[in-house]
mmCIF file of C-alpha atoms and ligand atoms in Angstrom:
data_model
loop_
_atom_site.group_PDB
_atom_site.id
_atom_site.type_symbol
_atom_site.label_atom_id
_atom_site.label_comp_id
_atom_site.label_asym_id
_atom_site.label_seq_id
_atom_site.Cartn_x
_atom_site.Cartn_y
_atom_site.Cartn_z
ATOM 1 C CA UNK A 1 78.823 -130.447 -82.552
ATOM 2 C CA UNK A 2 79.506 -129.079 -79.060
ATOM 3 C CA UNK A 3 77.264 -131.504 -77.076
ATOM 4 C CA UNK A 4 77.301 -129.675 -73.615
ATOM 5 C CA UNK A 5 75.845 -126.602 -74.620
ATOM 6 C CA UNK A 6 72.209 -128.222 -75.942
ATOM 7 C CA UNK A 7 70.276 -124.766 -75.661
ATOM 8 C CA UNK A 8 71.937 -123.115 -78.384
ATOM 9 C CA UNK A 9 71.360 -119.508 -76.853
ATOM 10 C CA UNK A 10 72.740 -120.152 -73.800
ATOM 11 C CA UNK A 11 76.239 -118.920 -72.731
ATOM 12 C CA UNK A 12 76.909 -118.150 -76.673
ATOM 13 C CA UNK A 13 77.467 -114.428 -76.640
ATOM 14 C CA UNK A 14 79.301 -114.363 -73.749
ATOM 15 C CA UNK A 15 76.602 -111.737 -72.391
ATOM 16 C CA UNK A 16 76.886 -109.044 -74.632
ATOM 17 C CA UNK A 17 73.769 -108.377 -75.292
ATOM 18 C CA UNK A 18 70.791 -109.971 -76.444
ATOM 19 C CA UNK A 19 71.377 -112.755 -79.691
ATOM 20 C CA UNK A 20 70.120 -112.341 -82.951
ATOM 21 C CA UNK A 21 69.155 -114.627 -85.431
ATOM 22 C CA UNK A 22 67.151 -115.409 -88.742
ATOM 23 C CA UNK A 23 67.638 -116.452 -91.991
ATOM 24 C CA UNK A 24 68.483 -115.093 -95.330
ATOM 25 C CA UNK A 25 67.762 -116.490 -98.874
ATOM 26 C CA UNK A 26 70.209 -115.754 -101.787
ATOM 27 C CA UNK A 27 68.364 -115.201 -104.517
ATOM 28 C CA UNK A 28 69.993 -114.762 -108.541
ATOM 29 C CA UNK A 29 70.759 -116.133 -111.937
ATOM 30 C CA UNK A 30 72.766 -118.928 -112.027
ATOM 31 C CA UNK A 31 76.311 -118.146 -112.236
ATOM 32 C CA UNK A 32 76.098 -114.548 -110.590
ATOM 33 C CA UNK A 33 78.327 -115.853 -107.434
ATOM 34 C CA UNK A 34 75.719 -116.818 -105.240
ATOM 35 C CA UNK A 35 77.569 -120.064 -103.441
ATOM 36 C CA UNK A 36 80.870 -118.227 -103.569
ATOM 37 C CA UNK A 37 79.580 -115.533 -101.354
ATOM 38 C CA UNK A 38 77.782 -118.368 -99.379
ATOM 39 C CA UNK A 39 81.164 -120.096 -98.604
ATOM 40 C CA UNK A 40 83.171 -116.077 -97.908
ATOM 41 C CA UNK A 41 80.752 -115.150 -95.462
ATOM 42 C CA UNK A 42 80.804 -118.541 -93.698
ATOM 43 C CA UNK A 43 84.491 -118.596 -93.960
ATOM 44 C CA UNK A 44 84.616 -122.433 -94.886
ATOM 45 C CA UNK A 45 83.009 -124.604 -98.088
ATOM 46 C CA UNK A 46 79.531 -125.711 -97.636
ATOM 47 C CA UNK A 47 78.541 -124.910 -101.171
ATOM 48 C CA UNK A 48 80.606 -126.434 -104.489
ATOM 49 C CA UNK A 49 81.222 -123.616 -107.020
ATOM 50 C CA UNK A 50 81.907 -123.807 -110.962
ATOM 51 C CA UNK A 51 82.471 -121.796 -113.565
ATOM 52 C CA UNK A 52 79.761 -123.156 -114.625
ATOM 53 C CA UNK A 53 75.977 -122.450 -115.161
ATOM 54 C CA UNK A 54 73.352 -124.471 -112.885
ATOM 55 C CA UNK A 55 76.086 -125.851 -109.600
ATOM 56 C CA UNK A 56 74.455 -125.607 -107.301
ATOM 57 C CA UNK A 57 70.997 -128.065 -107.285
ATOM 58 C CA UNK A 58 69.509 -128.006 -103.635
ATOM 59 C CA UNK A 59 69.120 -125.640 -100.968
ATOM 60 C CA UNK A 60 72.466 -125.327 -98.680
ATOM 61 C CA UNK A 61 72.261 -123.912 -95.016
ATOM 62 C CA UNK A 62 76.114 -122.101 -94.595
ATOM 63 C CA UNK A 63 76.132 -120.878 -90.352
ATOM 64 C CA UNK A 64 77.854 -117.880 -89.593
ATOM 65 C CA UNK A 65 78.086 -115.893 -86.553
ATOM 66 C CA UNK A 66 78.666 -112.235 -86.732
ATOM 67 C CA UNK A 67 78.423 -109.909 -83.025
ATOM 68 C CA UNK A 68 75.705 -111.208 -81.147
ATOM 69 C CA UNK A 69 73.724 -112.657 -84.977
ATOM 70 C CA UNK A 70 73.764 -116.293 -85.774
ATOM 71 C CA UNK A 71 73.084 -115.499 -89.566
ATOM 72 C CA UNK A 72 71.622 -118.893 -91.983
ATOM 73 C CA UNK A 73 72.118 -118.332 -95.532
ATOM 74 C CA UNK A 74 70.426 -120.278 -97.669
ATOM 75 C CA UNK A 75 72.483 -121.022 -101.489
ATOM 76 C CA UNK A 76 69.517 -121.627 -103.824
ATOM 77 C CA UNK A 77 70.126 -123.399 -107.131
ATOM 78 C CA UNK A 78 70.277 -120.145 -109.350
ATOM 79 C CA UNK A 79 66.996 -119.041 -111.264
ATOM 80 C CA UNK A 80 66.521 -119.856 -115.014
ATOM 81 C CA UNK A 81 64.263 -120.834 -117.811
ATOM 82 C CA UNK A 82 63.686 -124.667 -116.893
ATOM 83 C CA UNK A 83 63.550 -127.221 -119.715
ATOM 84 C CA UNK A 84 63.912 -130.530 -117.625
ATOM 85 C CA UNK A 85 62.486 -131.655 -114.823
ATOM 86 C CA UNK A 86 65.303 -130.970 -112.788
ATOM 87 C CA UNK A 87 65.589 -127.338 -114.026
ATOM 88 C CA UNK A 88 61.840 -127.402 -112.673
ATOM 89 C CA UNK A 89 62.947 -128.865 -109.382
ATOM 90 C CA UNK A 90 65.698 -126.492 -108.941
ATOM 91 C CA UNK A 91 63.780 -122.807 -109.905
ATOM 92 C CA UNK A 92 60.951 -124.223 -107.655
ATOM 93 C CA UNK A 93 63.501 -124.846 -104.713
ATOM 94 C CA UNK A 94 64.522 -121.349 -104.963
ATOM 95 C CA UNK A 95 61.869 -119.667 -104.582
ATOM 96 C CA UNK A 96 60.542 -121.768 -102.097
ATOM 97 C CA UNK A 97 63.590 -120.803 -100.407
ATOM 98 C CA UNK A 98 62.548 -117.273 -101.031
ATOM 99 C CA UNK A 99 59.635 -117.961 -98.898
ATOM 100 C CA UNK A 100 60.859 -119.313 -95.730
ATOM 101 C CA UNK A 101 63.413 -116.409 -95.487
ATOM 102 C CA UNK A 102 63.413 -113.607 -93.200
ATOM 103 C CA UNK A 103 65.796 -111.526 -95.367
ATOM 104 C CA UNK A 104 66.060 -111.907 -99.258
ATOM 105 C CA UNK A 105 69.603 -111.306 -100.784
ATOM 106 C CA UNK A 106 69.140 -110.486 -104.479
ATOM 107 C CA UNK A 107 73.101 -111.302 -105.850
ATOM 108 C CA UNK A 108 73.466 -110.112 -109.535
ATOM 109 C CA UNK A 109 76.328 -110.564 -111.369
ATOM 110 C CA UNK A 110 77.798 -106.994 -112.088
ATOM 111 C CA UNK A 111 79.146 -107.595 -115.362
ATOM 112 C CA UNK A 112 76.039 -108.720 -116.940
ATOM 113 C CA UNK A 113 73.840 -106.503 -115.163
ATOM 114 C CA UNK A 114 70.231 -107.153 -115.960
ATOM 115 C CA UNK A 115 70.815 -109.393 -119.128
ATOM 116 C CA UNK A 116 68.778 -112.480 -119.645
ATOM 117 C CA UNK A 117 67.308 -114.234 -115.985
ATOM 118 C CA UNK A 118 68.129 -111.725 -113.651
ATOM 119 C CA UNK A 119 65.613 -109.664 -115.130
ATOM 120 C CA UNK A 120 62.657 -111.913 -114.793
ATOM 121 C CA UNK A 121 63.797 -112.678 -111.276
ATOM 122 C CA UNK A 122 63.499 -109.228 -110.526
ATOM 123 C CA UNK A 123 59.797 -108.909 -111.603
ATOM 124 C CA UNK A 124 59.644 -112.235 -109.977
ATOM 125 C CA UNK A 125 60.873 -110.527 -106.532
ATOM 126 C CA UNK A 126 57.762 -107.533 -106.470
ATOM 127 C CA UNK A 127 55.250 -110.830 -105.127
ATOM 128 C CA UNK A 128 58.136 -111.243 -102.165
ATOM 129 C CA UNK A 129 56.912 -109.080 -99.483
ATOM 130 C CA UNK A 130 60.437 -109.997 -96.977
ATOM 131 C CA UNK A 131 62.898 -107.545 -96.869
ATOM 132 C CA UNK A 132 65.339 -107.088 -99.469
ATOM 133 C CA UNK A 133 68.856 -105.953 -100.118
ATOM 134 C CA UNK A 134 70.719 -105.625 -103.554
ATOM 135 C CA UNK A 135 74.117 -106.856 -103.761
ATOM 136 C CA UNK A 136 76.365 -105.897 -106.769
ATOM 137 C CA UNK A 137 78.926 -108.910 -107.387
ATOM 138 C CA UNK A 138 82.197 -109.235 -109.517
ATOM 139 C CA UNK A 139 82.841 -105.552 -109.064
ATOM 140 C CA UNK A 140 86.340 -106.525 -109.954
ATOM 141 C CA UNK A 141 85.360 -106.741 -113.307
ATOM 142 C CA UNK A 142 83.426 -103.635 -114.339
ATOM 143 C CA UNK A 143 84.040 -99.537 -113.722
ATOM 144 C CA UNK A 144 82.352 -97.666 -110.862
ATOM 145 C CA UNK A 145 79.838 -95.384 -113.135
ATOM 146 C CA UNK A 146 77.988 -98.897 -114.360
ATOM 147 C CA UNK A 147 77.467 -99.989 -110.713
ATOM 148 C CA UNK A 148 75.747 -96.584 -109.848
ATOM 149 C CA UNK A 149 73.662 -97.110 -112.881
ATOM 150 C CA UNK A 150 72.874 -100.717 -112.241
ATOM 151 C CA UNK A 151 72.023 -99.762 -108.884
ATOM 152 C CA UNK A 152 69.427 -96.820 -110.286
ATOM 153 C CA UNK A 153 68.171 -99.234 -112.833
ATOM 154 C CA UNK A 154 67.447 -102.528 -110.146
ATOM 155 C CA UNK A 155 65.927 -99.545 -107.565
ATOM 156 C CA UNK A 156 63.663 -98.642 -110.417
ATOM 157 C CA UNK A 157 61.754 -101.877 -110.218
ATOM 158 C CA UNK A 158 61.813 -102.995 -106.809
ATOM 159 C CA UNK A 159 63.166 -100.673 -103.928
ATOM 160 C CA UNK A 160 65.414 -102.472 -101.652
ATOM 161 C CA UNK A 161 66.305 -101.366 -98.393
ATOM 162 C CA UNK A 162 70.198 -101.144 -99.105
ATOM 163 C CA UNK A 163 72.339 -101.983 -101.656
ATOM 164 C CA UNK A 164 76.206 -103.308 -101.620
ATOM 165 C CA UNK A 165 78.705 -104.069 -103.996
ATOM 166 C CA UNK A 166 81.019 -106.724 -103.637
ATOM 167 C CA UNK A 167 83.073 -109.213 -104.705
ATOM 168 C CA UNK A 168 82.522 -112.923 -103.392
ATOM 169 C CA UNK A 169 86.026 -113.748 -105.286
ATOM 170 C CA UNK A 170 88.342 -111.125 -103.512
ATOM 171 C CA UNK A 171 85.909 -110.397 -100.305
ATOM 172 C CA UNK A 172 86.136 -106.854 -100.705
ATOM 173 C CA UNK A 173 82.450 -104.767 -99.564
ATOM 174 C CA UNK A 174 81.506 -108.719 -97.801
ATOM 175 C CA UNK A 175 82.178 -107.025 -94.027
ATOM 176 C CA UNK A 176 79.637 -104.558 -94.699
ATOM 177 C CA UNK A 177 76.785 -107.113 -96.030
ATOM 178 C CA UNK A 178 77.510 -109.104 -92.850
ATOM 179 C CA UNK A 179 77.327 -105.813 -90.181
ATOM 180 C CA UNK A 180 73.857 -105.180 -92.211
ATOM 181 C CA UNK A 181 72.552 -108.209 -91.581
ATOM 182 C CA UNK A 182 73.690 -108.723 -87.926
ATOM 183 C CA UNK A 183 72.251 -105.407 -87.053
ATOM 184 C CA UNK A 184 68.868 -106.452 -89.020
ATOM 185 C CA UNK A 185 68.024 -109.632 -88.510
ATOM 186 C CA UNK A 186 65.114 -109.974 -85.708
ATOM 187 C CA UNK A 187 66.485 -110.560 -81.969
ATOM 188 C CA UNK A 188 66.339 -114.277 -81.088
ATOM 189 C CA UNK A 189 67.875 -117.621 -80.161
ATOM 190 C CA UNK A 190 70.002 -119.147 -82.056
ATOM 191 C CA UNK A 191 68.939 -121.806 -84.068
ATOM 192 C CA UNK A 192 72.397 -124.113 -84.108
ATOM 193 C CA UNK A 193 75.121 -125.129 -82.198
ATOM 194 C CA UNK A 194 77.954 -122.227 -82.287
ATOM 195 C CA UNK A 195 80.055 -124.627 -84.076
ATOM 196 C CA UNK A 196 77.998 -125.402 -86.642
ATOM 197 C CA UNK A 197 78.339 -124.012 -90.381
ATOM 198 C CA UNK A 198 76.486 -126.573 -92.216
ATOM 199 C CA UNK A 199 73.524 -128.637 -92.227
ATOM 200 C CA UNK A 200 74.900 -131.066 -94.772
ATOM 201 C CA UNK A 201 75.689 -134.315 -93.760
ATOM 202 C CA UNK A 202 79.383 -135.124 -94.490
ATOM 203 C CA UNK A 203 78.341 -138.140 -96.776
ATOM 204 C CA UNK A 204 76.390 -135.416 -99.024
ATOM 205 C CA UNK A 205 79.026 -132.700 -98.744
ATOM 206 C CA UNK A 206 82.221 -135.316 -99.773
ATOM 207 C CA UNK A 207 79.706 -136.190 -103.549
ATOM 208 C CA UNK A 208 79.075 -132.720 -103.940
ATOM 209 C CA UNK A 209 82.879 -132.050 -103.739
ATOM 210 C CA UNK A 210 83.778 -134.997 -106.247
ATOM 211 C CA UNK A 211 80.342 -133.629 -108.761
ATOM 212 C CA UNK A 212 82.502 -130.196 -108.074
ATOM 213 C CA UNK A 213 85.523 -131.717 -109.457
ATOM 214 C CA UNK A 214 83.877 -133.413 -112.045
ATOM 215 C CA UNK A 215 82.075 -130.220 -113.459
ATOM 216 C CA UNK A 216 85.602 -128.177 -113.541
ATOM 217 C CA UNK A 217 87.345 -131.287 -115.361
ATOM 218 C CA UNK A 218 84.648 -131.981 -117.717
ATOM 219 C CA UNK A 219 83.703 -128.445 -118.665
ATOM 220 C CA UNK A 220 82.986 -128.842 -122.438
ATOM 221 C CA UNK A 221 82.286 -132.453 -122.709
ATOM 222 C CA UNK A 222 79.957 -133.767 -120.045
ATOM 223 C CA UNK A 223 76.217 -132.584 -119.703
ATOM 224 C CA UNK A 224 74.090 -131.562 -116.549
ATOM 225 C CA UNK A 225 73.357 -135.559 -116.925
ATOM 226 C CA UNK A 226 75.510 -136.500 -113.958
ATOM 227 C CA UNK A 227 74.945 -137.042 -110.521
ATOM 228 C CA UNK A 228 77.176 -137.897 -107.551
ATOM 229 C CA UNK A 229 76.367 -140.042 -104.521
ATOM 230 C CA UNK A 230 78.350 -141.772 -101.795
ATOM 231 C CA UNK A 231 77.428 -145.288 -101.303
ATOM 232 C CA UNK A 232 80.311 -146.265 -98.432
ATOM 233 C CA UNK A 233 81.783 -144.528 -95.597
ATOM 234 C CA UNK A 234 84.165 -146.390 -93.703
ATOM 235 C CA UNK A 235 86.210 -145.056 -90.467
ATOM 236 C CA UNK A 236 89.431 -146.857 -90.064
ATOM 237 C CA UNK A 237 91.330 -147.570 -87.247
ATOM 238 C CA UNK A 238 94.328 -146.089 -88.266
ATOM 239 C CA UNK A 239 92.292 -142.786 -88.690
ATOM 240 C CA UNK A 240 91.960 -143.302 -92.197
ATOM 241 C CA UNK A 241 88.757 -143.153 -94.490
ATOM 242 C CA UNK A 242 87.514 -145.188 -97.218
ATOM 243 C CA UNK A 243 84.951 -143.363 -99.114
ATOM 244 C CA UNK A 244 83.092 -145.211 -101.825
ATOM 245 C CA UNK A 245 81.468 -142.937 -104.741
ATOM 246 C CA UNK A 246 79.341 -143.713 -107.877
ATOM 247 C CA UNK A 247 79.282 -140.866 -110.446
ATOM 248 C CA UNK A 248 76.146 -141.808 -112.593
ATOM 249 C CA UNK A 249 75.533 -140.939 -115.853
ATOM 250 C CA UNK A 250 72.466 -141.869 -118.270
ATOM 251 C CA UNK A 251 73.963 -143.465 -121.371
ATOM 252 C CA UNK A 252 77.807 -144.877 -122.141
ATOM 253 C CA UNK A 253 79.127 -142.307 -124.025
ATOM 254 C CA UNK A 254 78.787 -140.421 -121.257
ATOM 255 C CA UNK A 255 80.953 -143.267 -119.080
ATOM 256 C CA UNK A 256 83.378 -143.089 -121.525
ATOM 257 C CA UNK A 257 83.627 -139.577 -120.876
ATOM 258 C CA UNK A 258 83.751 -139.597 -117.281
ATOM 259 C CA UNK A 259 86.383 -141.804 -116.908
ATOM 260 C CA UNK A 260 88.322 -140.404 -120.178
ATOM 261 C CA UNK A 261 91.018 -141.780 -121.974
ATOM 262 C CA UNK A 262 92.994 -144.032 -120.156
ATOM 263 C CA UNK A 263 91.194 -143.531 -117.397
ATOM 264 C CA UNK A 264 92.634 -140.082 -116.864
ATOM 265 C CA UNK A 265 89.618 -138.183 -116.601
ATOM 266 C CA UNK A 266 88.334 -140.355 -113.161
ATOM 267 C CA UNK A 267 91.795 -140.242 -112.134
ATOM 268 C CA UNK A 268 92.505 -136.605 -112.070
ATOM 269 C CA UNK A 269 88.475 -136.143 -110.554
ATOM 270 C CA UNK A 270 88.802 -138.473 -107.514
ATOM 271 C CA UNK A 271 92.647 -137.289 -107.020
ATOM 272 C CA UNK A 272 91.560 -133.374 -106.562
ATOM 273 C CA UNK A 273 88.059 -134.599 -104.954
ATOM 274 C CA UNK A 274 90.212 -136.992 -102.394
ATOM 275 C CA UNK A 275 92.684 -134.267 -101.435
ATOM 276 C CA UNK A 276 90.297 -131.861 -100.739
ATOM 277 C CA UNK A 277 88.260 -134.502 -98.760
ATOM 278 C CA UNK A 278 91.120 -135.202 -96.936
ATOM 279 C CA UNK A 279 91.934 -131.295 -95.531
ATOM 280 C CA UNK A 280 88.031 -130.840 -94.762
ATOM 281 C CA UNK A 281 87.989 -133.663 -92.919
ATOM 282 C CA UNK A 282 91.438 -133.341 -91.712
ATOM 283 C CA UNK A 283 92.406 -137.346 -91.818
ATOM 284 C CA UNK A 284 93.610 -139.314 -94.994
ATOM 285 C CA UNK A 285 91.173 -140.586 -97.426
ATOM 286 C CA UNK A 286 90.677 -142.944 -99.544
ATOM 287 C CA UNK A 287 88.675 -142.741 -102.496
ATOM 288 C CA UNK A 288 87.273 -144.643 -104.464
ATOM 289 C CA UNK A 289 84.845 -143.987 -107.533
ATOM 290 C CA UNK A 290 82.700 -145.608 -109.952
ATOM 291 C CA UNK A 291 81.043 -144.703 -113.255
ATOM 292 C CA UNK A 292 77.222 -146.348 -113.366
ATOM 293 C CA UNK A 293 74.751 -145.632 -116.360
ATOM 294 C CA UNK A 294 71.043 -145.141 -115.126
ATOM 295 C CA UNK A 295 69.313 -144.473 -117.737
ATOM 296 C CA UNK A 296 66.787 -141.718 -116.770
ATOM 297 C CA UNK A 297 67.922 -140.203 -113.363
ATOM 298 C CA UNK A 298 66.828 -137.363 -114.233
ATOM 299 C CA UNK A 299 63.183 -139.028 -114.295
ATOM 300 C CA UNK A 300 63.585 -140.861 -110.885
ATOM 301 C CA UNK A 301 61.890 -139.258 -107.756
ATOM 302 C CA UNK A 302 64.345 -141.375 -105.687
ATOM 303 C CA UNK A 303 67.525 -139.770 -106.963
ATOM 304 C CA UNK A 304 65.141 -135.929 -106.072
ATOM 305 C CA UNK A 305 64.693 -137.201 -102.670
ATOM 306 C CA UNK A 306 68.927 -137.923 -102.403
ATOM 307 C CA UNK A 307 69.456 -134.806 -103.305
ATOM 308 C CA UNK A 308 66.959 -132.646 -101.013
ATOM 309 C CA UNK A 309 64.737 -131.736 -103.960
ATOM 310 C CA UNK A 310 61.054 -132.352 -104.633
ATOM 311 C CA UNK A 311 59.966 -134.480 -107.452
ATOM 312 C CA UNK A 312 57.861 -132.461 -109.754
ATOM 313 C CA UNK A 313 54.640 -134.059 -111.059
ATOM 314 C CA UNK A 314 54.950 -132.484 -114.229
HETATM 315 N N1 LIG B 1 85.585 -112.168 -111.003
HETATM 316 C C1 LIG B 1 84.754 -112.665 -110.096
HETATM 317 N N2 LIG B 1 84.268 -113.917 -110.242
HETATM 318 C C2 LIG B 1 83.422 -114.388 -109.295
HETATM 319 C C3 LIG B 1 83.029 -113.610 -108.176
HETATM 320 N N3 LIG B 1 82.172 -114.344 -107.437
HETATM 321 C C4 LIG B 1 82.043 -115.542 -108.065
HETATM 322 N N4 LIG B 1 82.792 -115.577 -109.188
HETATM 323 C C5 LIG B 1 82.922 -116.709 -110.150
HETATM 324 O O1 LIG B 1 81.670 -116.922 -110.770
HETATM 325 C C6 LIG B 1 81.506 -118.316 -111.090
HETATM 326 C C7 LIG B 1 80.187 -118.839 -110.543
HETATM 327 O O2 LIG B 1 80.221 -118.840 -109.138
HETATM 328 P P1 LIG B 1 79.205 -119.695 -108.258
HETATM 329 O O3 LIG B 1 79.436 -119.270 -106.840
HETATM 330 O O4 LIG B 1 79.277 -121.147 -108.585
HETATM 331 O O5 LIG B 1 77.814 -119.101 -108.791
HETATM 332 P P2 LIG B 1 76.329 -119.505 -108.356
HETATM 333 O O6 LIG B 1 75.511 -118.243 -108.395
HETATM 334 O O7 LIG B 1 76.338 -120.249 -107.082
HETATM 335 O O8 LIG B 1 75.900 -120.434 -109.571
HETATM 336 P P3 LIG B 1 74.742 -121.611 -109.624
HETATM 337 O O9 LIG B 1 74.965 -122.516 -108.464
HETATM 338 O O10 LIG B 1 75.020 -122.284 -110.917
HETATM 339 O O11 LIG B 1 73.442 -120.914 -109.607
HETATM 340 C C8 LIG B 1 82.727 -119.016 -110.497
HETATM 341 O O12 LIG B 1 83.647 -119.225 -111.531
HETATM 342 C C9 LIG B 1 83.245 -118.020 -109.476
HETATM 343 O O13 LIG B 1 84.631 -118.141 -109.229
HETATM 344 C C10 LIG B 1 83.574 -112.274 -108.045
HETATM 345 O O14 LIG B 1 83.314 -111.531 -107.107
HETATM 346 N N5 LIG B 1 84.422 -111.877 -109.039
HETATM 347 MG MG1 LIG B 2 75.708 -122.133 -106.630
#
């Protein structure tokens, strides 16, 4: 945080201009690259990413600044038939993150086109009266003459006012979404410190990086049934940390899983968690984490609140 300049606006732009400033709302199936692009455009990790379905849970503000544009994006769990009551939590977050945005990014996933959610998202996106833009992802993967007819087919249903194709993996096309949006967004302050380019505390970013690790470890084997949170944050004074971290889980076999044979599963999870820790935060860390069972997370509104989502009655 850069505590001397407490009006955000002031002195930011150096006087080039007027500043700009809003927010825009990634919007897509889960899986089509959505906190990926979050973390290019930002130019650091704010959001974890998996190869996974269903990463990313809560709403996560990534800052970047672009000309004279303080641009928010805001990573949205991606959108998908719920089943639990966290799926409900999650699909509800996302569109309510819809809502508060000044810009809508619709991110589809190239290679499977409109297959399966991104489909009803799109009918979903006609009752969203912000403006929109289409953006194409993984075109690594697929040949030129689908893209054009992707793009005809997704224009067909809703008309967006531009669309890109990019990829979040390699960054090609990503210069052109950000000029886009700089030049669109509405003229205002900004709405954080320059130096800002998250709004998640560190204690919330450091579990998300160790459930990160957990997901790519445990691909096959361990269900959505897992949840991260850091219990103890200690700054040392030989400008060490000692993190403390409790993976839960809701029955044993899943424990067993988690920590794995040996132990080797919890090893290799807090070894890649703890060096990755340690570059973000830039000082050495050290880690420690614990498997709990509790039964029925999933059904607890307090374990919601921890993790920025609303607890959904039904
Ligand atoms: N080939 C290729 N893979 C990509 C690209 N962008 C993202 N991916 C991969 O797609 C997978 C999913 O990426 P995420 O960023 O976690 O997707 P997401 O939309 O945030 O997913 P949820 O949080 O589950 O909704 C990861 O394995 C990424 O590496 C791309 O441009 N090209
Ligand atoms: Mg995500």
């Amino acid at each position: 945080m850069n505590e001397e300049n407490t009006n955000p606006a002031e002195g930011s732009t150096n006087g080039a201009g007027p500043t700009h400033s809003g927010f825009v709302a990634l919007i897509g199936a889960t899986n089509a690259g959505k906190s990926t692009l979050v973390n290019r455009l930002v130019g650091a990790k704010v959001s974890i990413v998996s190869h996974k379905v269903q990463t990313t849970r809560a709403i996560v503000r990534g800052i970047a600044i672009h000309n004279n544009a303080q641009i928010v994006f805001m990573d949205t769990p991606g959108i998908f038939k719920p089943r639990r009551r966290l799926d409900r939590a999650m699909v509800t977050t996302a569109w309510g993150g819809a809502k508060d945005a000044d810009f809508i990014m619709f991110l589809i996933d190239s290679e499977r086109g409109l297959k399966g959610d991104a489909e009803t998202i799109l009918e979903g996106l006609k009752e969203v009266h912000q403006p929109k833009i289409l953006v194409l992802n993984k075109v690594d993967r697929v040949n030129p003459e689908d893209l054009l007819k992707l793009t005809a087919a997704v224009n067909a249903v809703v008309p967006f006012e531009r669309t890109f194709m990019i990829s979040a993996l390699n960054g090609s096309g990503c210069d052109d979404v950000m000029n886009y949006l700089a030049g669109a967004l509405p003229e205002g302050p900004w709405y954080y410190p320059e130096d800002q380019i998250s709004d998640l505390p560190m204690r919330q970013l450091a579990a998300e990086i160790t459930r990160e690790k957990l997901f790519l470890r445990l691909h096959q084997e361990l269900p959505y049934s897992s949840h991260v949170e850091t219990e103890k944050w200690e700054e040392r004074k030989d400008g060490s940390v000692r993190i403390e971290q409790v993976i839960y889980v809701e029955r044993d076999s899943q424990k067993k899983i988690a920590l794995g044979k040996n132990g080797d599963a919890i090893k290799a999870i807090s070894m890649a968690s703890r060096k990755e820790l340690s570059e973000i935060l830039e000082q050495p860390v050290h880690l420690f984490l614990f498997v709990k069972v509790r039964e029925n997370w999933g059904d607890d509104p307090a374990r919601f609140r921890e993790m920025g989502l609303d607890f959904p009655t039904s």
